Amino acid sequence: LIVGQSVWDKLSDARQRVLLDMRFNLGPKGLRSFARTLAAISQGRYADAAAHMLESKWARQVGRRATQLSKMMRDG
C-alpha cells in the first residue's frame, strides 16, 4: 500500500478507488511521487489532496480524468 493500512481502512470506497486508479496509471513509484497529496490524505485533508492532484504534471496529461478523480477525492 502507498498509505498505511490504518489510513486505507478509513478511506471511503471512492477515495480508495482514486488511489487504485492512480496507482494503475502511474505505477507505485509514480504514485509515491505525490508526496503532498499522500500526506494530505493521511491527515484527512481531502480538499488539499484534491488540489495537489490538480497541480501535477499528471493532471495536465490526463485532463478530464484528473478532474473527475480529484472531485472524488474531495467529496468522498
mmCIF file of N, CA, C and O in Angstrom:
data_model
loop_
_atom_site.group_PDB
_atom_site.id
_atom_site.type_symbol
_atom_site.label_atom_id
_atom_site.label_comp_id
_atom_site.label_asym_id
_atom_site.label_seq_id
_atom_site.Cartn_x
_atom_site.Cartn_y
_atom_site.Cartn_z
ATOM 1 N N LEU A 1 0.827 -1.196 0.000
ATOM 2 C CA LEU A 1 0.000 0.000 0.000
ATOM 3 C C LEU A 1 0.869 1.256 0.000
ATOM 4 O O LEU A 1 1.936 1.267 0.586
ATOM 5 N N ILE A 2 0.356 2.266 -0.622
ATOM 6 C CA ILE A 2 1.077 3.540 -0.673
ATOM 7 C C ILE A 2 0.838 4.327 0.617
ATOM 8 O O ILE A 2 1.688 5.054 1.084
ATOM 9 N N VAL A 3 -0.351 4.190 1.203
ATOM 10 C CA VAL A 3 -0.639 4.777 2.509
ATOM 11 C C VAL A 3 -0.724 3.622 3.496
ATOM 12 O O VAL A 3 -0.925 2.480 3.114
ATOM 13 N N GLY A 4 -0.601 3.918 4.758
ATOM 14 C CA GLY A 4 -0.665 2.862 5.768
ATOM 15 C C GLY A 4 -2.032 2.200 5.814
ATOM 16 O O GLY A 4 -3.042 2.785 5.414
ATOM 17 N N GLN A 5 -2.050 0.988 6.327
ATOM 18 C CA GLN A 5 -3.293 0.214 6.405
ATOM 19 C C GLN A 5 -4.360 0.947 7.206
ATOM 20 O O GLN A 5 -5.528 0.945 6.828
ATOM 21 N N SER A 6 -3.960 1.592 8.298
ATOM 22 C CA SER A 6 -4.954 2.293 9.115
ATOM 23 C C SER A 6 -5.571 3.467 8.352
ATOM 24 O O SER A 6 -6.765 3.738 8.492
ATOM 25 N N VAL A 7 -4.776 4.153 7.528
ATOM 26 C CA VAL A 7 -5.296 5.241 6.695
ATOM 27 C C VAL A 7 -6.214 4.654 5.624
ATOM 28 O O VAL A 7 -7.322 5.149 5.403
ATOM 29 N N TRP A 8 -5.760 3.616 4.957
ATOM 30 C CA TRP A 8 -6.539 2.971 3.899
ATOM 31 C C TRP A 8 -7.918 2.550 4.413
ATOM 32 O O TRP A 8 -8.935 2.784 3.763
ATOM 33 N N ASP A 9 -7.940 1.943 5.585
ATOM 34 C CA ASP A 9 -9.196 1.443 6.149
ATOM 35 C C ASP A 9 -10.193 2.558 6.452
ATOM 36 O O ASP A 9 -11.396 2.318 6.460
ATOM 37 N N LYS A 10 -9.704 3.766 6.687
ATOM 38 C CA LYS A 10 -10.581 4.907 6.989
ATOM 39 C C LYS A 10 -11.109 5.602 5.742
ATOM 40 O O LYS A 10 -12.029 6.408 5.830
ATOM 41 N N LEU A 11 -10.517 5.308 4.577
ATOM 42 C CA LEU A 11 -10.936 5.969 3.345
ATOM 43 C C LEU A 11 -12.259 5.405 2.845
ATOM 44 O O LEU A 11 -12.523 4.207 2.957
ATOM 45 N N SER A 12 -13.069 6.281 2.267
ATOM 46 C CA SER A 12 -14.304 5.829 1.626
ATOM 47 C C SER A 12 -13.937 4.975 0.410
ATOM 48 O O SER A 12 -12.799 5.014 -0.078
ATOM 49 N N ASP A 13 -14.911 4.230 -0.074
ATOM 50 C CA ASP A 13 -14.681 3.424 -1.279
ATOM 51 C C ASP A 13 -14.231 4.300 -2.445
ATOM 52 O O ASP A 13 -13.345 3.925 -3.206
ATOM 53 N N ALA A 14 -14.836 5.465 -2.590
ATOM 54 C CA ALA A 14 -14.483 6.367 -3.694
ATOM 55 C C ALA A 14 -13.027 6.804 -3.600
ATOM 56 O O ALA A 14 -12.309 6.822 -4.601
ATOM 57 N N ARG A 15 -12.579 7.143 -2.407
ATOM 58 C CA ARG A 15 -11.182 7.588 -2.239
ATOM 59 C C ARG A 15 -10.213 6.438 -2.454
ATOM 60 O O ARG A 15 -9.131 6.633 -3.022
ATOM 61 N N GLN A 16 -10.587 5.241 -2.038
ATOM 62 C CA GLN A 16 -9.755 4.074 -2.322
ATOM 63 C C GLN A 16 -9.658 3.853 -3.830
ATOM 64 O O GLN A 16 -8.578 3.563 -4.354
ATOM 65 N N ARG A 17 -10.767 4.017 -4.539
ATOM 66 C CA ARG A 17 -10.753 3.835 -5.995
ATOM 67 C C ARG A 17 -9.851 4.858 -6.672
ATOM 68 O O ARG A 17 -9.183 4.547 -7.660
ATOM 69 N N VAL A 18 -9.841 6.083 -6.152
ATOM 70 C CA VAL A 18 -8.958 7.112 -6.710
ATOM 71 C C VAL A 18 -7.502 6.651 -6.613
ATOM 72 O O VAL A 18 -6.757 6.703 -7.603
ATOM 73 N N LEU A 19 -7.103 6.198 -5.440
ATOM 74 C CA LEU A 19 -5.716 5.759 -5.263
ATOM 75 C C LEU A 19 -5.396 4.547 -6.119
ATOM 76 O O LEU A 19 -4.294 4.457 -6.696
ATOM 77 N N LEU A 20 -6.325 3.628 -6.224
ATOM 78 C CA LEU A 20 -6.104 2.453 -7.084
ATOM 79 C C LEU A 20 -5.968 2.861 -8.546
ATOM 80 O O LEU A 20 -5.103 2.350 -9.263
ATOM 81 N N ASP A 21 -6.800 3.773 -8.996
ATOM 82 C CA ASP A 21 -6.740 4.253 -10.381
ATOM 83 C C ASP A 21 -5.402 4.930 -10.644
ATOM 84 O O ASP A 21 -4.746 4.668 -11.660
ATOM 85 N N MET A 22 -4.997 5.792 -9.726
ATOM 86 C CA MET A 22 -3.726 6.495 -9.903
ATOM 87 C C MET A 22 -2.551 5.526 -9.876
ATOM 88 O O MET A 22 -1.615 5.669 -10.656
ATOM 89 N N ARG A 23 -2.594 4.538 -8.990
ATOM 90 C CA ARG A 23 -1.508 3.562 -8.914
ATOM 91 C C ARG A 23 -1.421 2.754 -10.207
ATOM 92 O O ARG A 23 -0.335 2.478 -10.709
ATOM 93 N N PHE A 24 -2.568 2.381 -10.760
ATOM 94 C CA PHE A 24 -2.580 1.644 -12.022
ATOM 95 C C PHE A 24 -1.991 2.506 -13.134
ATOM 96 O O PHE A 24 -1.196 2.036 -13.941
ATOM 97 N N ASN A 25 -2.374 3.777 -13.158
ATOM 98 C CA ASN A 25 -1.936 4.683 -14.214
ATOM 99 C C ASN A 25 -0.470 5.079 -14.073
ATOM 100 O O ASN A 25 0.268 5.140 -15.060
ATOM 101 N N LEU A 26 -0.038 5.349 -12.846
ATOM 102 C CA LEU A 26 1.299 5.886 -12.605
ATOM 103 C C LEU A 26 2.326 4.850 -12.175
ATOM 104 O O LEU A 26 3.521 5.103 -12.241
ATOM 105 N N GLY A 27 1.839 3.717 -11.680
ATOM 106 C CA GLY A 27 2.726 2.745 -11.059
ATOM 107 C C GLY A 27 3.009 3.159 -9.633
ATOM 108 O O GLY A 27 2.766 4.309 -9.240
ATOM 109 N N PRO A 28 3.533 2.230 -8.827
ATOM 110 C CA PRO A 28 3.766 2.555 -7.418
ATOM 111 C C PRO A 28 4.762 3.697 -7.221
ATOM 112 O O PRO A 28 4.565 4.562 -6.377
ATOM 113 N N LYS A 29 5.835 3.703 -7.996
ATOM 114 C CA LYS A 29 6.836 4.763 -7.856
ATOM 115 C C LYS A 29 6.248 6.124 -8.233
ATOM 116 O O LYS A 29 6.474 7.119 -7.549
ATOM 117 N N GLY A 30 5.482 6.156 -9.302
ATOM 118 C CA GLY A 30 4.853 7.402 -9.736
ATOM 119 C C GLY A 30 3.883 7.937 -8.697
ATOM 120 O O GLY A 30 3.860 9.135 -8.411
ATOM 121 N N LEU A 31 3.085 7.050 -8.129
ATOM 122 C CA LEU A 31 2.135 7.495 -7.110
ATOM 123 C C LEU A 31 2.862 7.984 -5.863
ATOM 124 O O LEU A 31 2.465 8.982 -5.266
ATOM 125 N N ARG A 32 3.954 7.339 -5.495
ATOM 126 C CA ARG A 32 4.725 7.791 -4.331
ATOM 127 C C ARG A 32 5.289 9.196 -4.529
ATOM 128 O O ARG A 32 5.552 9.907 -3.567
ATOM 129 N N SER A 33 5.440 9.620 -5.792
ATOM 130 C CA SER A 33 5.956 10.966 -6.042
ATOM 131 C C SER A 33 4.933 12.050 -5.680
ATOM 132 O O SER A 33 5.277 13.224 -5.626
ATOM 133 N N PHE A 34 3.699 11.668 -5.407
ATOM 134 C CA PHE A 34 2.660 12.603 -4.985
ATOM 135 C C PHE A 34 2.716 12.769 -3.456
ATOM 136 O O PHE A 34 1.724 12.561 -2.759
ATOM 137 N N ALA A 35 3.863 13.157 -2.958
ATOM 138 C CA ALA A 35 4.097 13.205 -1.514
ATOM 139 C C ALA A 35 3.125 14.141 -0.798
ATOM 140 O O ALA A 35 2.584 13.789 0.258
ATOM 141 N N ARG A 36 2.878 15.326 -1.348
ATOM 142 C CA ARG A 36 1.960 16.264 -0.686
ATOM 143 C C ARG A 36 0.532 15.727 -0.701
ATOM 144 O O ARG A 36 -0.200 15.873 0.281
ATOM 145 N N THR A 37 0.137 15.097 -1.799
ATOM 146 C CA THR A 37 -1.201 14.510 -1.900
ATOM 147 C C THR A 37 -1.361 13.400 -0.877
ATOM 148 O O THR A 37 -2.357 13.352 -0.143
ATOM 149 N N LEU A 38 -0.387 12.508 -0.818
ATOM 150 C CA LEU A 38 -0.467 11.375 0.103
ATOM 151 C C LEU A 38 -0.424 11.832 1.560
ATOM 152 O O LEU A 38 -1.131 11.282 2.413
ATOM 153 N N ALA A 39 0.360 12.859 1.849
ATOM 154 C CA ALA A 39 0.401 13.389 3.210
ATOM 155 C C ALA A 39 -0.950 13.981 3.595
ATOM 156 O O ALA A 39 -1.444 13.753 4.710
ATOM 157 N N ALA A 40 -1.554 14.721 2.678
ATOM 158 C CA ALA A 40 -2.873 15.305 2.955
ATOM 159 C C ALA A 40 -3.914 14.218 3.184
ATOM 160 O O ALA A 40 -4.740 14.318 4.106
ATOM 161 N N ILE A 41 -3.877 13.162 2.379
ATOM 162 C CA ILE A 41 -4.812 12.047 2.559
ATOM 163 C C ILE A 41 -4.604 11.420 3.930
ATOM 164 O O ILE A 41 -5.568 11.157 4.656
ATOM 165 N N SER A 42 -3.368 11.198 4.304
ATOM 166 C CA SER A 42 -3.062 10.578 5.594
ATOM 167 C C SER A 42 -3.566 11.409 6.765
ATOM 168 O O SER A 42 -3.887 10.880 7.824
ATOM 169 N N GLN A 43 -3.657 12.724 6.553
ATOM 170 C CA GLN A 43 -4.118 13.637 7.603
ATOM 171 C C GLN A 43 -5.616 13.940 7.491
ATOM 172 O O GLN A 43 -6.133 14.766 8.241
ATOM 173 N N GLY A 44 -6.287 13.305 6.521
ATOM 174 C CA GLY A 44 -7.719 13.531 6.350
ATOM 175 C C GLY A 44 -8.061 14.858 5.695
ATOM 176 O O GLY A 44 -9.203 15.302 5.748
ATOM 177 N N ARG A 45 -7.083 15.494 5.068
ATOM 178 C CA ARG A 45 -7.293 16.788 4.401
ATOM 179 C C ARG A 45 -7.568 16.531 2.908
ATOM 180 O O ARG A 45 -6.724 16.767 2.059
ATOM 181 N N TYR A 46 -8.764 16.057 2.617
ATOM 182 C CA TYR A 46 -9.081 15.585 1.276
ATOM 183 C C TYR A 46 -9.192 16.713 0.254
ATOM 184 O O TYR A 46 -8.832 16.527 -0.907
ATOM 185 N N ALA A 47 -9.665 17.880 0.669
ATOM 186 C CA ALA A 47 -9.725 19.013 -0.258
ATOM 187 C C ALA A 47 -8.315 19.427 -0.677
ATOM 188 O O ALA A 47 -8.073 19.734 -1.849
ATOM 189 N N ASP A 48 -7.384 19.422 0.278
ATOM 190 C CA ASP A 48 -5.991 19.738 -0.052
ATOM 191 C C ASP A 48 -5.405 18.675 -0.975
ATOM 192 O O ASP A 48 -4.693 18.997 -1.926
ATOM 193 N N ALA A 49 -5.698 17.413 -0.695
ATOM 194 C CA ALA A 49 -5.202 16.320 -1.543
ATOM 195 C C ALA A 49 -5.701 16.506 -2.968
ATOM 196 O O ALA A 49 -4.934 16.363 -3.935
ATOM 197 N N ALA A 50 -6.989 16.832 -3.111
ATOM 198 C CA ALA A 50 -7.573 17.035 -4.439
ATOM 199 C C ALA A 50 -6.887 18.192 -5.160
ATOM 200 O O ALA A 50 -6.588 18.100 -6.362
ATOM 201 N N ALA A 51 -6.627 19.276 -4.445
ATOM 202 C CA ALA A 51 -5.947 20.431 -5.048
ATOM 203 C C ALA A 51 -4.539 20.064 -5.493
ATOM 204 O O ALA A 51 -4.111 20.431 -6.596
ATOM 205 N N HIS A 52 -3.811 19.323 -4.659
ATOM 206 C CA HIS A 52 -2.454 18.907 -5.025
ATOM 207 C C HIS A 52 -2.476 18.008 -6.264
ATOM 208 O O HIS A 52 -1.582 18.108 -7.113
ATOM 209 N N MET A 53 -3.473 17.147 -6.356
ATOM 210 C CA MET A 53 -3.582 16.289 -7.541
ATOM 211 C C MET A 53 -3.663 17.139 -8.807
ATOM 212 O O MET A 53 -2.997 16.845 -9.810
ATOM 213 N N LEU A 54 -4.458 18.201 -8.752
ATOM 214 C CA LEU A 54 -4.669 19.038 -9.938
ATOM 215 C C LEU A 54 -3.474 19.915 -10.281
ATOM 216 O O LEU A 54 -3.399 20.440 -11.395
ATOM 217 N N GLU A 55 -2.534 20.069 -9.362
ATOM 218 C CA GLU A 55 -1.339 20.890 -9.605
ATOM 219 C C GLU A 55 -0.215 20.109 -10.282
ATOM 220 O O GLU A 55 0.858 20.642 -10.505
ATOM 221 N N SER A 56 -0.466 18.870 -10.623
ATOM 222 C CA SER A 56 0.599 17.991 -11.099
ATOM 223 C C SER A 56 0.693 17.905 -12.627
ATOM 224 O O SER A 56 -0.248 18.232 -13.347
ATOM 225 N N LYS A 57 1.841 17.444 -13.069
ATOM 226 C CA LYS A 57 2.050 17.152 -14.493
ATOM 227 C C LYS A 57 1.057 16.075 -14.955
ATOM 228 O O LYS A 57 0.508 16.144 -16.048
ATOM 229 N N TRP A 58 0.824 15.089 -14.096
ATOM 230 C CA TRP A 58 -0.139 14.033 -14.392
ATOM 231 C C TRP A 58 -1.496 14.618 -14.749
ATOM 232 O O TRP A 58 -2.122 14.198 -15.724
ATOM 233 N N ALA A 59 -1.965 15.607 -13.975
ATOM 234 C CA ALA A 59 -3.271 16.222 -14.229
ATOM 235 C C ALA A 59 -3.300 16.883 -15.593
ATOM 236 O O ALA A 59 -4.306 16.783 -16.318
ATOM 237 N N ARG A 60 -2.225 17.540 -15.967
ATOM 238 C CA ARG A 60 -2.171 18.170 -17.294
ATOM 239 C C ARG A 60 -2.187 17.117 -18.396
ATOM 240 O O ARG A 60 -2.736 17.343 -19.469
ATOM 241 N N GLN A 61 -1.610 15.965 -18.124
ATOM 242 C CA GLN A 61 -1.547 14.914 -19.136
ATOM 243 C C GLN A 61 -2.874 14.170 -19.304
ATOM 244 O O GLN A 61 -3.248 13.839 -20.419
ATOM 245 N N VAL A 62 -3.564 13.907 -18.206
ATOM 246 C CA VAL A 62 -4.795 13.109 -18.304
ATOM 247 C C VAL A 62 -6.057 13.961 -18.353
ATOM 248 O O VAL A 62 -7.142 13.433 -18.597
ATOM 249 N N GLY A 63 -5.925 15.257 -18.108
ATOM 250 C CA GLY A 63 -7.029 16.188 -18.287
ATOM 251 C C GLY A 63 -8.269 15.888 -17.460
ATOM 252 O O GLY A 63 -8.236 15.896 -16.229
ATOM 253 N N ARG A 64 -9.350 15.609 -18.162
ATOM 254 C CA ARG A 64 -10.654 15.429 -17.519
ATOM 255 C C ARG A 64 -10.660 14.323 -16.473
ATOM 256 O O ARG A 64 -11.340 14.422 -15.455
ATOM 257 N N ARG A 65 -9.885 13.288 -16.726
ATOM 258 C CA ARG A 65 -9.829 12.183 -15.762
ATOM 259 C C ARG A 65 -9.291 12.682 -14.414
ATOM 260 O O ARG A 65 -9.792 12.298 -13.359
ATOM 261 N N ALA A 66 -8.291 13.539 -14.445
ATOM 262 C CA ALA A 66 -7.747 14.092 -13.199
ATOM 263 C C ALA A 66 -8.796 14.933 -12.482
ATOM 264 O O ALA A 66 -8.899 14.886 -11.250
ATOM 265 N N THR A 67 -9.580 15.684 -13.238
ATOM 266 C CA THR A 67 -10.649 16.485 -12.646
ATOM 267 C C THR A 67 -11.671 15.594 -11.954
ATOM 268 O O THR A 67 -12.099 15.871 -10.829
ATOM 269 N N GLN A 68 -12.039 14.503 -12.603
ATOM 270 C CA GLN A 68 -13.005 13.564 -12.019
ATOM 271 C C GLN A 68 -12.446 12.920 -10.749
ATOM 272 O O GLN A 68 -13.143 12.829 -9.731
ATOM 273 N N LEU A 69 -11.208 12.465 -10.826
ATOM 274 C CA LEU A 69 -10.606 11.805 -9.665
ATOM 275 C C LEU A 69 -10.414 12.768 -8.504
ATOM 276 O O LEU A 69 -10.618 12.396 -7.344
ATOM 277 N N SER A 70 -10.037 13.998 -8.792
ATOM 278 C CA SER A 70 -9.852 14.972 -7.700
ATOM 279 C C SER A 70 -11.192 15.288 -7.045
ATOM 280 O O SER A 70 -11.257 15.454 -5.824
ATOM 281 N N LYS A 71 -12.251 15.340 -7.821
ATOM 282 C CA LYS A 71 -13.583 15.568 -7.254
ATOM 283 C C LYS A 71 -13.974 14.385 -6.358
ATOM 284 O O LYS A 71 -14.530 14.590 -5.270
ATOM 285 N N MET A 72 -13.682 13.185 -6.802
ATOM 286 C CA MET A 72 -13.962 12.004 -5.977
ATOM 287 C C MET A 72 -13.166 12.048 -4.675
ATOM 288 O O MET A 72 -13.688 11.694 -3.612
ATOM 289 N N MET A 73 -11.918 12.498 -4.764
ATOM 290 C CA MET A 73 -11.088 12.595 -3.561
ATOM 291 C C MET A 73 -11.665 13.641 -2.615
ATOM 292 O O MET A 73 -11.795 13.417 -1.415
ATOM 293 N N ARG A 74 -12.024 14.783 -3.149
ATOM 294 C CA ARG A 74 -12.547 15.868 -2.327
ATOM 295 C C ARG A 74 -13.880 15.500 -1.663
ATOM 296 O O ARG A 74 -14.075 15.703 -0.477
ATOM 297 N N ASP A 75 -14.784 14.921 -2.457
ATOM 298 C CA ASP A 75 -16.150 14.681 -1.985
ATOM 299 C C ASP A 75 -16.365 13.332 -1.328
ATOM 300 O O ASP A 75 -17.359 13.119 -0.652
ATOM 301 N N GLY A 76 -15.442 12.405 -1.574
ATOM 302 C CA GLY A 76 -15.509 11.089 -0.958
ATOM 303 C C GLY A 76 -16.544 10.205 -1.563
ATOM 304 O O GLY A 76 -16.987 9.237 -1.039
#
